[in-house]
Coordinates of C-alpha atoms and ligand atoms in Angstrom, one line a residue:
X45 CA 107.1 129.1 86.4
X46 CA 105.5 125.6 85.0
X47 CA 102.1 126.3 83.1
X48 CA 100.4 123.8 85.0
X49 CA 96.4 123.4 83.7
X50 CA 93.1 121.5 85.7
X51 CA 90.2 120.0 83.3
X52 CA 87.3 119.2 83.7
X53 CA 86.1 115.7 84.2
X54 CA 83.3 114.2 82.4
X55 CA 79.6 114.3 83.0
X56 CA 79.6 111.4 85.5
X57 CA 82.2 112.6 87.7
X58 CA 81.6 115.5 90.5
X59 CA 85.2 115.3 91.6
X60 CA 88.1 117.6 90.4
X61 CA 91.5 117.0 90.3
X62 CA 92.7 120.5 92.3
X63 CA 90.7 122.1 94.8
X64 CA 91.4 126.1 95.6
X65 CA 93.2 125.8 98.9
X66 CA 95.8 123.3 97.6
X67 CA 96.3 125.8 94.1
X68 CA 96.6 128.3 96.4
X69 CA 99.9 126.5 97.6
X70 CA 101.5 125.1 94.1
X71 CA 101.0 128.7 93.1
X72 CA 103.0 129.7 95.7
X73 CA 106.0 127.6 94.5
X74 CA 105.9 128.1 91.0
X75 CA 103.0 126.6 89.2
X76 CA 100.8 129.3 86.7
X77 CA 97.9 127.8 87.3
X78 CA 94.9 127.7 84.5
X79 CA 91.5 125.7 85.3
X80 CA 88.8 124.8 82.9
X81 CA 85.6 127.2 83.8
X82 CA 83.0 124.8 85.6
X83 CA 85.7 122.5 86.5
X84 CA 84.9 122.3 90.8
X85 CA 81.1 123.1 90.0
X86 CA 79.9 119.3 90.6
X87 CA 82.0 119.2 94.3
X88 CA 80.7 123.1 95.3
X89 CA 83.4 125.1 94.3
X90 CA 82.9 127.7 91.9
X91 CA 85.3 128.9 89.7
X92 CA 85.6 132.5 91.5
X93 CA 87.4 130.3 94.5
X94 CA 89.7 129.4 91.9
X95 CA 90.0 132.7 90.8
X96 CA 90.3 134.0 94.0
X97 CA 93.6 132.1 94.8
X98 CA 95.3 133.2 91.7
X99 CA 93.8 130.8 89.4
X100 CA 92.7 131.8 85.8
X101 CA 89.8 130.3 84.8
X102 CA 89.3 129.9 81.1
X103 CA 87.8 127.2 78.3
X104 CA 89.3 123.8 77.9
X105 CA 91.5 124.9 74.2
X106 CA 92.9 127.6 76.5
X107 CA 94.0 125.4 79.3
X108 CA 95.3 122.4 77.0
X109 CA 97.3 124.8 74.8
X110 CA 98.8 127.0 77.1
X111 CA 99.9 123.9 79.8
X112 CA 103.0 121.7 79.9
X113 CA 101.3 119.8 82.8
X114 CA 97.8 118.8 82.6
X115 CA 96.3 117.2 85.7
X116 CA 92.5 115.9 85.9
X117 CA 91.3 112.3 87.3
X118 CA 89.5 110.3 84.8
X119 CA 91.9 110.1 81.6
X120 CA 90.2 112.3 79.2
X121 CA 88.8 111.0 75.8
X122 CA 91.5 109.3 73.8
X123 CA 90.5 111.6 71.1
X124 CA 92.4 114.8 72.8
X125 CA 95.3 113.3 73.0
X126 CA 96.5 114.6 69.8
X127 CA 96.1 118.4 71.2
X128 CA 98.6 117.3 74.1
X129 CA 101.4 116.2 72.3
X130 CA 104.9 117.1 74.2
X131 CA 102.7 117.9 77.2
X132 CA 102.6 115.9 80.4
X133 CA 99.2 114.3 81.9
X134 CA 98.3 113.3 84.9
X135 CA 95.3 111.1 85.3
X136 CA 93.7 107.8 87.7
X137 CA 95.1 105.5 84.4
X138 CA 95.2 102.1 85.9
X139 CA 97.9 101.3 83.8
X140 CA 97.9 97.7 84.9
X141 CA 94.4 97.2 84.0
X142 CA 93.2 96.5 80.4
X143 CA 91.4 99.5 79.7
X144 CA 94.9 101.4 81.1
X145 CA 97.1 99.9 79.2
X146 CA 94.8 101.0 76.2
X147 CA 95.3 104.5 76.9
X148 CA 98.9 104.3 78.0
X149 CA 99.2 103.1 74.0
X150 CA 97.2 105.8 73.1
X151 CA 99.1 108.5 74.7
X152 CA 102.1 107.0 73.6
X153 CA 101.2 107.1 70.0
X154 CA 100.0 110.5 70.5
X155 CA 103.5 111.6 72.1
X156 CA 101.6 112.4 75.4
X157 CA 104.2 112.0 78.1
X158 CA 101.2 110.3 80.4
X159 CA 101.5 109.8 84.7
X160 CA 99.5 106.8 86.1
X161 CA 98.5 108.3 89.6
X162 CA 97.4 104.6 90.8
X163 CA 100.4 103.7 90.1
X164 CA 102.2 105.2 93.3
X165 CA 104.3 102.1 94.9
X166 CA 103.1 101.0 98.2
X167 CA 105.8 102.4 100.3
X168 CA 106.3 104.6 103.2
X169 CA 107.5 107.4 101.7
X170 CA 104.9 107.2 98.8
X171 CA 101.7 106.7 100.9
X172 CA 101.0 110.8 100.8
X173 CA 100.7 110.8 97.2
X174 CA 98.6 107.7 97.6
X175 CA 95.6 108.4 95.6
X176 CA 94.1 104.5 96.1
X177 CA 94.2 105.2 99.7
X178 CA 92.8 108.5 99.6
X179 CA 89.6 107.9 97.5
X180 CA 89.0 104.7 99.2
X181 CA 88.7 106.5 102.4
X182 CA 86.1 108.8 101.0
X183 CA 84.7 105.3 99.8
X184 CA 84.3 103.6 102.6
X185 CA 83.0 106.4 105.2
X186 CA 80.7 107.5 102.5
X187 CA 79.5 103.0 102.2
X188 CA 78.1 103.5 105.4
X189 CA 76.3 106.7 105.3
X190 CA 75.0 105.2 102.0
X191 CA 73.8 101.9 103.9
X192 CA 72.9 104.0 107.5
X193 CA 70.6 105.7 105.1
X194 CA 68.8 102.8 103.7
X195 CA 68.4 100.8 107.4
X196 CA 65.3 102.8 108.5
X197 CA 66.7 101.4 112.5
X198 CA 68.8 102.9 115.0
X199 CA 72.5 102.6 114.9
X200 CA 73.4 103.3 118.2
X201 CA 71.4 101.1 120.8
X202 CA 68.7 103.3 122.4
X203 CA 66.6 103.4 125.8
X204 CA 63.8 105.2 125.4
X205 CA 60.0 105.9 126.7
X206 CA 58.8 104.4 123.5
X207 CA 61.0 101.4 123.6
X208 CA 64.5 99.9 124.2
X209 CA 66.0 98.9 120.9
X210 CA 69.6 97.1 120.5
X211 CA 72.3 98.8 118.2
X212 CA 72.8 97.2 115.0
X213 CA 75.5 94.8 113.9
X214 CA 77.8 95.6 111.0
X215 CA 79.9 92.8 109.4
X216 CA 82.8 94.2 107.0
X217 CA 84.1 92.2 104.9
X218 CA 87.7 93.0 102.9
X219 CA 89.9 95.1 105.4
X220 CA 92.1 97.4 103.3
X221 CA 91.9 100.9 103.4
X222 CA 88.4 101.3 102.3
X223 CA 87.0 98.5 105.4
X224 CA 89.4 100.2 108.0
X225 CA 87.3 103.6 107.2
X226 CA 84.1 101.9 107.0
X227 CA 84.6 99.9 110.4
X228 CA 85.4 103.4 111.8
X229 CA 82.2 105.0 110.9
X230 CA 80.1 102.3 111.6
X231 CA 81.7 102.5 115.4
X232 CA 81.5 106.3 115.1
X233 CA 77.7 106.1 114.7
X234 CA 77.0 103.3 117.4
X235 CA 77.3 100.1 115.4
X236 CA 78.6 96.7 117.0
X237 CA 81.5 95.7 114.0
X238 CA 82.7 92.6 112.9
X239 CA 85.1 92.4 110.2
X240 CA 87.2 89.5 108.2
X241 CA 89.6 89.6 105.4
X242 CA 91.6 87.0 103.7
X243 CA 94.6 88.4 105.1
X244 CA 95.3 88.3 109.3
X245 CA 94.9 92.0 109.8
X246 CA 92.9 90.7 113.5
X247 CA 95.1 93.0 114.9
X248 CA 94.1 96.1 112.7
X249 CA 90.2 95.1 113.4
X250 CA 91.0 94.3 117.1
X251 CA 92.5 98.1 117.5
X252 CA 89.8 100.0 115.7
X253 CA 87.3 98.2 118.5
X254 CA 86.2 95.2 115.9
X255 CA 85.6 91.6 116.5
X256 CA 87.8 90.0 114.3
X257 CA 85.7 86.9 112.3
X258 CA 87.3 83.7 112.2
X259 CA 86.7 81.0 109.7
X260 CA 87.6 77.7 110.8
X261 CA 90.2 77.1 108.4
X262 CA 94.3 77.8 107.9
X263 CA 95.4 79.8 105.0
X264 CA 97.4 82.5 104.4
X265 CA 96.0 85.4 102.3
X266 CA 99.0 87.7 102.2
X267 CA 100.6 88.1 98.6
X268 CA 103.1 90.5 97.2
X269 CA 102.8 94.3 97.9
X270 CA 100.5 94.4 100.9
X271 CA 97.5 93.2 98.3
X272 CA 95.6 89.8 98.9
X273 CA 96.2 86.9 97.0
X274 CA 93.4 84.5 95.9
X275 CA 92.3 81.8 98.0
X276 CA 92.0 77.8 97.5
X277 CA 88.7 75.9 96.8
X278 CA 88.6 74.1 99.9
X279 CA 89.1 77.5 102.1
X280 CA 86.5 79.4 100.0
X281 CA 83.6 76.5 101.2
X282 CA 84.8 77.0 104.7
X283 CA 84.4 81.1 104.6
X284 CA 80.8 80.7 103.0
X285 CA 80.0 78.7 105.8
X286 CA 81.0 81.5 108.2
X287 CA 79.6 84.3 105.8
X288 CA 76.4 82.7 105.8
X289 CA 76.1 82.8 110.1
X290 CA 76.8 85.7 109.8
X291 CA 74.6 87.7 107.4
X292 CA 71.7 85.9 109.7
X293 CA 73.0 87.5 112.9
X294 CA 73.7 91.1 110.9
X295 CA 71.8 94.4 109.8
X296 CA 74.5 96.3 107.5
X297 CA 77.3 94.3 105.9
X298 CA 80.1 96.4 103.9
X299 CA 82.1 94.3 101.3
X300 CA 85.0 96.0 100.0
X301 CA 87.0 92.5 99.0
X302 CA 89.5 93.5 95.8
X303 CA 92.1 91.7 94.6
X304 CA 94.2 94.4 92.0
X305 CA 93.7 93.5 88.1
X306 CA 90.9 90.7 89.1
X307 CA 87.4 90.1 89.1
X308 CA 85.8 90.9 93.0
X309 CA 85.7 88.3 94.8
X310 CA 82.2 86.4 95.2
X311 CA 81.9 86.2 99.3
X312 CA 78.1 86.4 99.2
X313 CA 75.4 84.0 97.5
X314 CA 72.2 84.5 97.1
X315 CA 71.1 82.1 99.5
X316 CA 73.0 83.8 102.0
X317 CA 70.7 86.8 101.5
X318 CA 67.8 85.4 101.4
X319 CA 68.8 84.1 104.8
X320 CA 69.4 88.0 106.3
X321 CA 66.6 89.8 107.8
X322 CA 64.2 92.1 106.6
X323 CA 65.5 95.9 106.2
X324 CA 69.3 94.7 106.2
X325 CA 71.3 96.5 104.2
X326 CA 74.1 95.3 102.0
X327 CA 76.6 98.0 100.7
X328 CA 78.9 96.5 97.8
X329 CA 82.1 98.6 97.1
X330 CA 83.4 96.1 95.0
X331 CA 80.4 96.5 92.4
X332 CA 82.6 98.2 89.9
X333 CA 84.6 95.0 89.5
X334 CA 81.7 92.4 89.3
X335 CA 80.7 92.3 93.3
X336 CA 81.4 90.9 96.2
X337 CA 77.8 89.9 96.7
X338 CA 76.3 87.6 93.2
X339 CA 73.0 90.2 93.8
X340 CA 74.9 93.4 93.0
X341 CA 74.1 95.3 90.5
X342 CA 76.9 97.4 89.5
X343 CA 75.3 101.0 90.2
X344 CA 72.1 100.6 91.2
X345 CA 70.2 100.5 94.1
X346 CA 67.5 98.5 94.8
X347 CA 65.5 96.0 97.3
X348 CA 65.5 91.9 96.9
X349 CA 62.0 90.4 97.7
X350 CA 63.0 89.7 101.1
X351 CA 63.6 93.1 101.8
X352 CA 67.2 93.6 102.0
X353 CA 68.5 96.4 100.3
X354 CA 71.5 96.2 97.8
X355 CA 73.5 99.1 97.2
X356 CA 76.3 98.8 94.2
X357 CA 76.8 102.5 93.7
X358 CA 80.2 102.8 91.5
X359 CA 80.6 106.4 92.7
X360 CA 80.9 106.4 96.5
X361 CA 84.0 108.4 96.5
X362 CA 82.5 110.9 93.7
X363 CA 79.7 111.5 96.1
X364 CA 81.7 112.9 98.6
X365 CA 82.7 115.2 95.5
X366 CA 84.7 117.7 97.7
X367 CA 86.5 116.4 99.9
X368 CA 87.5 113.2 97.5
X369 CA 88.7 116.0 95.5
X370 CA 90.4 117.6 98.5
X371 CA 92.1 115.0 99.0
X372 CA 93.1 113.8 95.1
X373 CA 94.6 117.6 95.1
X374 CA 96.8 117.0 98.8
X375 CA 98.2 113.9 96.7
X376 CA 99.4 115.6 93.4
X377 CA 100.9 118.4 95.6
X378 CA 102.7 116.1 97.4
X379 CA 103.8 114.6 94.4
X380 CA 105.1 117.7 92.2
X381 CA 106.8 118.6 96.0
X382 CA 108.5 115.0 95.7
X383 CA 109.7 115.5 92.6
X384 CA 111.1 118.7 93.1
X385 CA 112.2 118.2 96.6
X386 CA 113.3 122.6 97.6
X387 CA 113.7 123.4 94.1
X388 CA 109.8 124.7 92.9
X389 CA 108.0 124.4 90.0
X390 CA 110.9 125.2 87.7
X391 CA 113.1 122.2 88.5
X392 CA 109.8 119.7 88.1
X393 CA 110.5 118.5 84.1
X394 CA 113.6 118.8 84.3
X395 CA 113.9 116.8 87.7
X396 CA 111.9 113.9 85.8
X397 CA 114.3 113.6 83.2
X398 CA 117.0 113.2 85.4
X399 CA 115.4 110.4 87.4
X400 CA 114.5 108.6 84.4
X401 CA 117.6 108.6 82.7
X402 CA 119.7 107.7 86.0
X403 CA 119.3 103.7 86.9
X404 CA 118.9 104.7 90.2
X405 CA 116.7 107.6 89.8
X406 CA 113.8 108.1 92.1
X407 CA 111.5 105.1 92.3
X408 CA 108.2 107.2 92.8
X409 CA 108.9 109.1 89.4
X410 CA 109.7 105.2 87.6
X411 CA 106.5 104.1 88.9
X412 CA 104.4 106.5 87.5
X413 CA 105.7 107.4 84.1
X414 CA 103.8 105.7 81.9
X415 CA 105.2 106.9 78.6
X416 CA 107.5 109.4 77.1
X417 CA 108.3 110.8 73.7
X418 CA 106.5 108.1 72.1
X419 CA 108.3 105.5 74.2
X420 CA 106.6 103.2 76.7
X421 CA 109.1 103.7 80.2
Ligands
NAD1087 P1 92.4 96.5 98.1 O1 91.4 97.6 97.7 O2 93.3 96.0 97.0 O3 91.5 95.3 98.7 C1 90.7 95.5 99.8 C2 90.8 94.4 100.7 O4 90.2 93.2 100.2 C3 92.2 94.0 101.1 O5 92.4 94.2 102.5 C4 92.3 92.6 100.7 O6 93.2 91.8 101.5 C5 90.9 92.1 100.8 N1 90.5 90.9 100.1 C6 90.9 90.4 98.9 N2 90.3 89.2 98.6 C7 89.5 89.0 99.7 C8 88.6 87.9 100.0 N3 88.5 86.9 99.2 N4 88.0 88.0 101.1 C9 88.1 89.0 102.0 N5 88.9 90.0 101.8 C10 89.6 90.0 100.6 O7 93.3 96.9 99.4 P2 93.8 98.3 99.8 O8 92.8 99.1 100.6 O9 94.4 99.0 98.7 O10 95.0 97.9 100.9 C11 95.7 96.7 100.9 C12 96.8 96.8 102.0 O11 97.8 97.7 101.6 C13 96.3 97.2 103.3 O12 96.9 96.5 104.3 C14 96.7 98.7 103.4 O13 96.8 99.1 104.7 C15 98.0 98.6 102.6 N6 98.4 99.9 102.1 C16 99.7 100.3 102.2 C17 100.1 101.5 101.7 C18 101.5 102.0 101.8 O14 102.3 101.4 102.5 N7 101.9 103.0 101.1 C19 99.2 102.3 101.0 C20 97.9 101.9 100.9 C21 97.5 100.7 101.4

């Protein structure tokens, strides 16, 4: 048995890092599973669903103290690190941005042996424990509910006794995981796409029934890892050209452009806004990290003077609390079950230490281990 223990996150987060279905199945294999009380109440699952799969649901000193493996999704405060010492955490660090490799040090300090979830490499193997990939899926389905909501139009084109009215047009801008999902909802509810990302993923666009946007200028956006790389001077004045057609012609535009450890790229002015029509709708997933559009404002809502609605919610993810959640859970089981391959919850420490001391231990387990016994790995 592994004393395995689910917190709560804080007050702005209505995900959870284990949902009951998938504790129903670690349980099976060897994990004792304790959860914070209240901890699924902010993605609708009360705490007798945890209870009901074999679950014991008790207060947050209970779960730390009696866990060797703590899981939740935002790092908790830096001040209860000291109460996990020898224990292992895992948490959505971001070990390669600033404000992760803060905590990492505090961890390590704090003897915290600490697991960087985003920090899964990008390979075939790895892509079920993928938790980038999972939440921006939430993230870009839930973009375009978020902007179908604010167009007060149809999506689909309509024929009616009160009217013939054309479908709207949806440009997407930034096609990694997050655009791929949000070009297939925007198709799913009747929108004509267009999409465009620095990287020639036509193909990718093309297949999910997209127009693939071409800017009128060659350059290649690929850089190491599947990730984009960041583009010259001369290229960027050639894709505002094109941006700026083509928030005229559009009602929705989803901009998910990212660039890991950078500031969002800027892909739309303010000029080119005041250029779109009236009741267009501009959904920014890349508010968080400054915006892809210069209007943004990292998670607000609101309407510009020409009417078009700017949505830079932070939290697009977290609003689909559970089945984000869901689907965070489905990636840490299928990261303990790498890790301990037939063997259960027993062998998972112990299978750790063995692919961190071996050179050629497993490259998954390398990845993610921030720290251990005070040591950075
Ligand atoms: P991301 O969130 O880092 O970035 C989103 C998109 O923005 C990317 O497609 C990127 O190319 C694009 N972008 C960056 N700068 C831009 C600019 N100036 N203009 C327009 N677009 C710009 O990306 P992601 O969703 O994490 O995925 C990146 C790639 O990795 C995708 O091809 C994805 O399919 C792939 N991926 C592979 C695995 C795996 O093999 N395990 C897992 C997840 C994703």
């Amino acid at each position: 048995n592994l004393n395995t223990g689910i917190l709560k996150e804080g007050d702005n987060e209505k995900r959870v890092s284990m949902v009951p279905s998938v504790a129903e199945k670690l349980i099976g294999k060897g994990y004792k599973i304790s959860v914070e009380a209240g901890a699924g109440a902010k993605s609708g699952i009360p705490d007798a669903a945890y209870e009901a799969v074999g679950c014991s649901v008790t207060s947050r000193n209970a779960v730390v103290s009696s866990s060797e493996l703590l899981f939740a999704i935002n790092p908790p405060p830096e001040q209860d690190l000291g109460g996990m010492a020898g224990k292992m955490l895992v948490a959505w660090v971001g070990r390669r941005l600033p404000e992760g490799e803060k905590y990492v040090k505090a961890a390590q300090d704090a003897k915290v042996t600490l697991v960087d979830t985003t920090s899964v490499p990008r390979i075939t193997i790895a892509q079920k424990m993928d938790v980038l990939s999972s939440q921006a899926k939430c993230a870009g389905h839930r973009a375009v509910l978020e902007g179908a909501y604010s167009f007060e139009r149809f999506y689909q084109g309509e024929i009616t006794a009160a009217g013939k009215y054309p479908p709207c047009h949806t440009m997407v801008l930034g096609i990694g995981v997050a655009g791929l999902a949000a070009m297939g909802t925007s198709s799913a509810l009747g929108s004509v796409v267009r999409a465009w990302d620095v990287r020639d993923v036509s193909d990718q666009v093309k297949s999910m029934g997209g127009k693939w946007i071409t800017v009128d200028f060659k350059e290649d956006g690929a850089g190491a890892g599947g990730y984009a790389k960041e583009s010259s001077k001369e290229f960027q004045e050639a894709q505002k050209a094109t941006f700026h057609k083509h928030c005229k012609e559009v009602d929705i535009v989803i901009s998910t452009a990212a660039i890991p450890g950078r500031k969002s790229p800027v892909l739309i002015e303010e000029y080119m806004v005041k250029d779109m029509k009236p009741g267009s709708v501009i959904v920014d997933l890349a508010a968080a990290g400054g915006g892809n559009c210069t209007l943004t404002k990292s998670g607000e809502k609101y309407t510009t003077e020409n009417g078009v609605t700017i949505v830079g919610y932070t939290d697009l993810a977290g609003r689909m609390g559970e089945q984000a959640s869901s689907m965070y859970a489905t990636n840490m089981m299928h990261m303990v079950n790498h890790v301990t391959g037939k063997e259960g919850a027993s062998a998972f420490l112990s299978n750790i230490e063995k692919a961190l001391a071996d050179e050629k231990g497993d490259i998954v387990v390398k990845s993610i281990i921030c720290c251990k016994d005070g040591k950075p790995v």
